[in-house]
Amino acid sequence: MTEPTQPSTSSPSTVIHPRREPFEHGLLPIPRLIFSDPAQTLIPLKHKLLQLSSNHRVHSAAISDALQISIEHATLVLDTLASVLHSDAEPLVTANLDQIDSVGVDVHDLLLFLYIQSYKKLLPRTHKDSATVADVWPSTSAFDGYLSALSPLQLVRSNSRRFTPSQADEEAHQLSYLQKHLANILSLLAEPVEGEGEESLVLSMDRFEHLGFLIHFGDKGSEGNSFSQCSPFFANSDPDMPAVPVPAAQVHDWLLQNIAAALEYISERTSSKENGPASASDQDVAMTDANTVSVKVSTNTRGASFIEGISKSSYAKNASDIKGSSVKVLNCHESAIYILAPLRYATVYGCSDATIVLGAVGKAVRVEHCERVHVIVAAKRICIANCRECVFFLGVNQKPLILGDNHNLQVAPYNTFYSQLEEHMSEVGIVPMVNRWDEPLALGMVDPHDSLSHPAGVSDVQAESATQLDPDQFTNLVIPNWLGGESTGATKANPFTLPDAYIASHHKNLKNLGEIKQLLQEASLEESRKREMSSAIHVYFRDWLYASGNIRQLYCLQGD
């Protein structure tokens, strides 16, 4: 008999948490990756993959063969796994772009990745203070007359906008999923004791370590100790001696106890927030007028900064302002937002009529449920889901992924820079010589990971892809010097090479501008005619600012 193992005590440093990255950035709407009974399907698949593997690692050809998917989709699986794996020392994570397929993925990481493709997300919810949320427009603004007239759709929709579930709700939902499926997950990692049959499953320290893909202890997440060192089974193992494998049943009981304790901790914390006064860290704080400097900006202790509810304003954060390695921009409208920092992950959700600049994102960006938004980002990869009339100016090392119900999306090459951009790109591993902005990959129009019911056959419909922005419509975005933070960086120009058509268009525009300036300077006009012409130019320029959405770039001139 083994001694029952006690769960960790429920303090923030020892509470077990789900790793959010696989659930937020690792789910793919590819029907052949989603199994109605993952345990029954993945056990035989495990044996097949191990037969096809070299040193327990498989490449795209083996994944394609085992799962009966295309090589393109198998490559997408590898790229996605590289962006969500938990260990920065994992060979797939450290591999160069052209080495990912030759390095391959560990079979056990792949099995866990395939298992959680059955996960169903929480439904977006209405805000607990819907009356406050409905009133998202500031009462005073230098641009009120035009913006209120140009944005009736937002005013109509403000009572029914989608809201992400709170962080506590999502964490509890993910823990409950893991709690329900834990026995099956362990069976994919465990192996029988030689000569004793399938009933005597054990976990070696190496197999146990793979659980770190899904769960971790404490608030540091993946940046803390290895998962095995947080357990009572392998915490004091001699690195020079192989650790004794642990019965899978004992690991199962220990994890269930810790998950139950974590769910209780979340429940108590949520209850105390609901019964106590609202605080700045409450993930459900109502949106307020950005111009009164009351927008909700908070930092999660596990490394995520939240920027929420900014409206008709300009907002900037530099590397020294960002605490943690990921950013979430939620429900921001009619604004210009600059996050000029190196990040691991970034999410943009529920925004409209905004320009959002994300510095350098080394793992993954997800943009979801946005309308008429311009997103400018240098990133390893980007996923776009359920967006309308958005333009994406991209410097990306992998194909942009298009999912869900999208309409009138456009992609364009990256169009800006700030002084520390190349330093930030180097820090997070983005290669400026590779930009696949013009190779969008469209998957299913329906997300099988949501909790909605869908008509039969709809899951096979492909999402509407993105078109390339007309080069004549392409403009460079100039980030104001005072928003760029430290000016010590060496970046003096866009680090990504523009395609010839966009360079030619840019030169043509500059030439046209020069000719117009010369004509104006040489025109012999009376003073009254000069004033009329100046007024006409001003009117046309103002109309262009509003029609193009570039007016929001001037919010930074309003002051506090």
XYZ file of C-alpha atoms in Angstrom, residues 64-448:
385
model
C -0.154 13.228 -41.774
C -0.130 9.452 -42.192
C -1.359 8.630 -38.682
C -4.153 11.221 -38.595
C -5.053 11.113 -42.301
C -4.626 14.856 -42.725
C -2.779 16.864 -45.357
C 0.902 17.709 -45.005
C -0.128 21.381 -44.761
C -2.363 20.620 -41.768
C 0.306 18.380 -40.221
C 2.796 21.245 -40.510
C 0.217 23.529 -38.893
C -0.025 21.070 -35.980
C 3.759 21.261 -35.488
C 3.792 25.065 -35.729
C 0.923 25.343 -33.244
C 2.573 22.967 -30.797
C 5.823 24.932 -31.008
C 3.893 28.035 -29.913
C 2.194 26.466 -26.867
C 4.639 23.908 -25.446
C 5.567 24.536 -21.839
C 9.336 24.105 -21.850
C 11.555 26.686 -23.512
C 14.259 23.998 -23.630
C 12.092 21.710 -25.799
C 13.859 21.165 -29.176
C 10.699 22.040 -31.132
C 10.517 25.393 -29.330
C 14.183 26.259 -29.903
C 14.267 25.063 -33.529
C 14.782 27.556 -36.352
C 11.870 28.072 -38.736
C 13.349 25.742 -41.353
C 14.155 23.060 -38.765
C 10.734 22.584 -37.151
C 9.749 19.607 -39.301
C 13.118 17.871 -39.065
C 13.114 18.270 -35.254
C 9.527 17.005 -34.892
C 7.468 16.742 -31.731
C 7.552 14.306 -28.829
C 4.754 11.753 -29.271
C 3.448 12.318 -25.735
C 3.175 16.084 -26.185
C 1.334 15.446 -29.445
C -1.083 13.052 -27.716
C -1.938 15.607 -25.022
C -2.379 18.270 -27.712
C -4.759 15.981 -29.629
C -6.679 15.079 -26.486
C -7.547 18.667 -25.577
C -8.925 19.302 -29.067
C -12.140 17.916 -27.526
C -12.253 20.872 -25.109
C -15.301 23.151 -25.285
C -14.805 26.822 -24.417
C -17.048 28.778 -22.098
C -19.655 30.868 -23.883
C -19.124 34.647 -23.931
C -21.349 36.240 -21.323
C -23.110 39.512 -20.773
C -21.518 41.939 -18.346
C -22.773 41.934 -14.762
C -23.336 45.704 -15.041
C -24.937 45.911 -18.478
C -26.297 49.418 -17.902
C -22.798 50.778 -17.374
C -21.368 48.817 -20.280
C -24.006 50.192 -22.642
C -22.718 53.694 -22.019
C -19.291 53.288 -23.592
C -19.071 56.662 -25.285
C -17.288 59.521 -23.490
C -19.373 62.610 -22.887
C -16.714 65.004 -24.171
C -14.211 64.667 -26.994
C -12.518 66.941 -29.482
C -14.001 64.799 -32.251
C -17.534 64.202 -30.960
C -19.530 65.618 -33.860
C -18.121 63.244 -36.437
C -17.608 60.053 -34.445
C -21.097 59.867 -32.983
C -22.513 60.257 -36.483
C -20.179 57.679 -38.010
C -20.714 54.975 -35.363
C -24.439 54.270 -35.003
C -23.845 50.542 -35.325
C -21.813 50.482 -32.136
C -24.462 52.414 -30.249
C -27.119 49.923 -31.338
C -24.966 46.950 -30.470
C -23.622 48.211 -27.156
C -26.272 46.351 -25.160
C -25.522 42.999 -26.779
C -21.754 43.018 -27.195
C -19.878 39.823 -26.421
C -17.769 39.671 -23.276
C -15.074 37.190 -22.463
C -15.686 35.056 -19.378
C -13.765 36.208 -16.331
C -10.307 34.750 -15.778
C -11.573 32.887 -12.708
C -14.501 31.389 -14.655
C -12.234 30.211 -17.463
C -9.687 28.739 -15.065
C -12.371 26.855 -13.164
C -13.816 25.574 -16.452
C -10.400 24.334 -17.623
C -9.646 22.700 -14.271
C -13.021 20.961 -14.330
C -12.249 19.636 -17.814
C -8.888 18.295 -16.637
C -10.519 16.827 -13.529
C -13.042 14.933 -15.657
C -10.471 13.641 -18.160
C -7.483 13.129 -15.879
C -7.615 9.322 -15.835
C -7.626 9.184 -19.645
C -4.827 11.746 -19.909
C -2.637 9.756 -17.504
C -3.308 6.560 -19.435
C -1.729 8.170 -22.517
C 1.482 8.891 -20.587
C 1.715 5.800 -18.365
C 3.331 2.497 -19.237
C 2.868 -0.978 -17.708
C 5.432 -2.532 -15.410
C 7.292 -5.169 -17.342
C 5.675 -8.555 -16.815
C 2.683 -7.267 -14.824
C 0.245 -6.241 -17.592
C -1.860 -3.142 -18.215
C -3.282 -3.063 -14.673
C 0.016 -1.906 -13.173
C 0.529 1.406 -14.985
C 3.342 3.663 -13.775
C 4.713 7.070 -14.684
C 8.420 7.729 -15.031
C 9.716 11.199 -14.189
C 10.095 11.949 -17.914
C 6.486 10.986 -18.683
C 5.270 12.851 -15.584
C 7.040 15.988 -16.833
C 4.747 16.059 -19.901
C 1.851 16.960 -17.592
C 3.456 20.399 -17.418
C 1.944 20.982 -20.870
C -1.490 21.225 -19.209
C -0.980 22.256 -15.581
C 1.485 24.045 -13.326
C 1.874 25.142 -9.719
C 2.104 28.695 -8.459
C 1.799 32.082 -10.097
C 5.003 31.964 -12.140
C 3.573 29.410 -14.548
C 5.996 28.087 -17.124
C 8.695 30.404 -15.801
C 8.933 28.476 -12.522
C 10.375 25.065 -11.701
C 9.784 21.991 -13.821
C 6.506 20.267 -13.058
C 8.152 17.180 -11.590
C 10.071 19.315 -9.076
C 6.757 20.649 -7.741
C 5.487 17.162 -6.934
C 6.218 14.987 -3.898
C 7.168 12.098 -6.183
C 10.292 13.481 -7.862
C 11.077 16.730 -6.003
C 14.295 15.468 -4.442
C 15.413 13.096 -7.180
C 19.138 12.695 -7.749
C 19.826 13.962 -11.306
C 22.540 11.326 -11.659
C 20.214 8.461 -10.719
C 17.047 7.427 -12.589
C 14.001 8.128 -10.421
C 11.736 5.239 -9.493
C 8.482 5.309 -11.525
C 5.309 6.164 -9.585
C 2.012 4.237 -9.814
C -0.334 6.132 -12.121
C -3.195 5.649 -9.641
C -1.215 7.484 -6.966
C -0.487 10.387 -9.332
C -4.176 10.441 -10.298
C -5.328 10.699 -6.677
C -2.771 13.397 -5.855
C -3.721 15.549 -8.855
C -7.450 15.150 -8.177
C -6.943 16.345 -4.614
C -4.985 19.367 -5.820
C -7.521 20.230 -8.513
C -10.369 20.003 -5.982
C -8.433 22.277 -3.616
C -7.787 24.753 -6.459
C -11.463 24.831 -7.471
C -12.394 25.516 -3.856
C -9.761 28.287 -3.703
C -11.169 29.890 -6.883
C -14.708 29.656 -5.514
C -13.727 31.321 -2.239
C -11.788 34.058 -4.033
C -14.669 34.738 -6.441
C -17.180 34.807 -3.602
C -15.104 37.288 -1.622
C -14.838 39.571 -4.676
C -18.579 39.452 -5.300
C -19.367 40.261 -1.683
C -16.605 42.816 -1.183
C -15.913 46.214 -2.770
C -14.812 46.340 -6.399
C -11.062 46.541 -6.907
C -8.746 47.436 -9.758
C -7.779 43.800 -10.195
C -11.362 42.565 -10.543
C -11.665 41.117 -14.001
C -15.282 42.293 -14.243
C -14.796 45.999 -13.543
C -17.240 48.017 -15.624
C -15.912 50.012 -18.546
C -15.548 53.716 -17.971
C -14.686 56.862 -19.858
C -11.105 56.634 -21.061
C -10.740 60.374 -21.064
C -11.245 60.494 -17.291
C -8.195 58.218 -16.858
C -10.396 55.512 -15.336
C -9.910 52.768 -17.921
C -9.339 49.316 -16.586
C -5.715 48.323 -16.861
C -4.657 45.498 -14.582
C -1.946 42.901 -14.286
C -2.636 39.269 -13.504
C -0.119 37.821 -11.082
C 0.594 35.004 -13.514
C 1.963 37.255 -16.200
C -0.937 38.749 -18.191
C -1.656 42.480 -18.498
C -5.253 43.449 -19.289
C -6.189 46.609 -21.184
C -9.957 46.944 -21.244
C -12.660 49.463 -22.030
C -10.617 52.224 -23.674
C -12.876 54.471 -25.738
C -12.124 57.521 -27.875
C -8.617 57.815 -26.565
C -4.964 57.110 -27.266
C -3.146 54.658 -25.010
C 0.518 53.578 -25.014
C 2.603 51.111 -23.037
C 6.340 50.482 -23.393
C 8.425 47.509 -22.297
C 9.078 49.008 -18.862
C 5.311 49.407 -18.309
C 4.322 45.806 -19.097
C 4.426 43.350 -16.222
C 4.457 39.774 -17.419
C 4.788 38.159 -20.806
C 1.326 38.474 -22.345
C -1.246 41.186 -23.049
C -5.008 41.092 -23.556
C -6.743 44.050 -25.206
C -10.472 43.717 -24.549
C -13.533 45.721 -25.640
C -11.732 48.874 -26.759
C -13.423 51.223 -29.227
C -12.600 54.276 -31.345
C -9.042 54.366 -30.012
C -5.377 54.110 -30.912
C -3.499 51.623 -28.719
C 0.271 51.123 -28.795
C 1.849 48.192 -26.913
C 5.527 48.668 -27.797
C 7.075 45.755 -25.925
C 8.409 42.216 -26.411
C 5.695 39.675 -25.551
C 5.094 35.947 -25.637
C 1.342 36.037 -26.288
C -1.232 38.688 -27.180
C -5.024 38.609 -27.505
C -7.288 41.271 -29.031
C -10.975 40.635 -28.355
C -14.225 42.507 -28.944
C -12.685 45.751 -30.244
C -14.073 48.057 -32.941
C -12.988 51.096 -34.938
C -9.513 51.027 -33.402
C -5.857 50.977 -34.429
C -3.868 48.509 -32.320
C -0.072 48.266 -32.578
C 1.554 45.285 -30.869
C 5.349 45.409 -30.607
C 6.922 41.948 -31.043
C 5.033 38.770 -30.093
C 7.221 35.680 -30.025
C 4.641 32.933 -29.575
C 1.141 33.736 -30.866
C -1.406 36.496 -31.421
C -5.167 35.896 -31.491
C -7.625 38.510 -32.786
C -11.283 37.630 -32.283
C -14.724 39.272 -32.592
C -13.386 42.601 -33.863
C -14.898 45.040 -36.356
C -13.212 47.742 -38.438
C -9.945 47.373 -36.559
C -6.440 47.924 -37.934
C -3.937 45.560 -36.285
C -0.204 46.163 -36.832
C 2.021 43.449 -35.397
C 5.373 41.712 -35.760
C 4.805 38.132 -34.581
C 5.771 34.518 -34.998
C 2.165 33.598 -35.832
C -1.334 35.115 -35.808
C -4.820 33.630 -35.675
C -7.837 35.699 -36.795
C -11.353 34.537 -35.884
C -14.859 35.971 -36.400
C -13.785 39.448 -37.521
C -15.325 41.921 -39.970
C -13.867 44.690 -42.120
C -10.475 44.557 -40.436
C -7.044 45.231 -41.944
C -3.951 43.408 -40.663
C -0.498 44.892 -41.333
C 1.685 41.900 -40.647
C 5.290 40.916 -40.192
C 4.761 37.191 -39.472
C 7.024 34.159 -39.760
C 4.159 31.687 -40.267
C 1.012 31.716 -42.386
C -1.799 33.830 -40.888
C -4.550 31.493 -39.709
C -8.138 32.485 -40.575
C -10.958 30.822 -38.608
C -14.674 31.280 -38.131
C -17.237 33.662 -39.608
C -15.172 36.459 -41.152
C -16.132 39.121 -43.693
C -14.082 41.582 -45.743
C -10.709 40.976 -44.129
C -7.567 42.404 -45.706
C -3.900 41.642 -45.093
C -0.959 43.890 -45.913
C 2.787 43.972 -45.222
C 4.037 45.469 -41.979
C 3.989 49.268 -42.102
C 5.673 50.849 -39.086
C 8.622 50.786 -36.676
C 9.823 52.202 -33.360
C 13.362 52.575 -32.064
C 13.516 49.288 -30.121
C 11.534 47.108 -32.541
C 14.460 45.038 -33.863
C 15.796 44.538 -30.338
C 12.382 43.281 -29.223
C 12.047 41.019 -32.278
C 15.437 39.482 -31.597
C 14.535 38.964 -27.940
C 11.419 36.907 -28.774
C 12.806 35.150 -31.855
C 11.052 36.836 -34.815
C 13.006 36.660 -38.078
C 12.682 39.851 -40.193
C 13.844 38.092 -43.367
C 10.708 35.915 -43.374
C 7.282 37.531 -43.801
C 4.372 35.298 -44.835
C 1.720 38.005 -44.533
C 0.364 37.162 -48.003
C -0.181 33.412 -47.397
C -3.336 33.250 -45.217
C -4.561 29.752 -44.404
C -8.347 29.488 -43.976
C -9.799 26.635 -41.901
C -13.409 25.938 -40.839
C -16.095 28.598 -40.588
C -17.531 26.918 -37.482
C -15.487 26.613 -34.305
C -16.048 23.093 -32.948
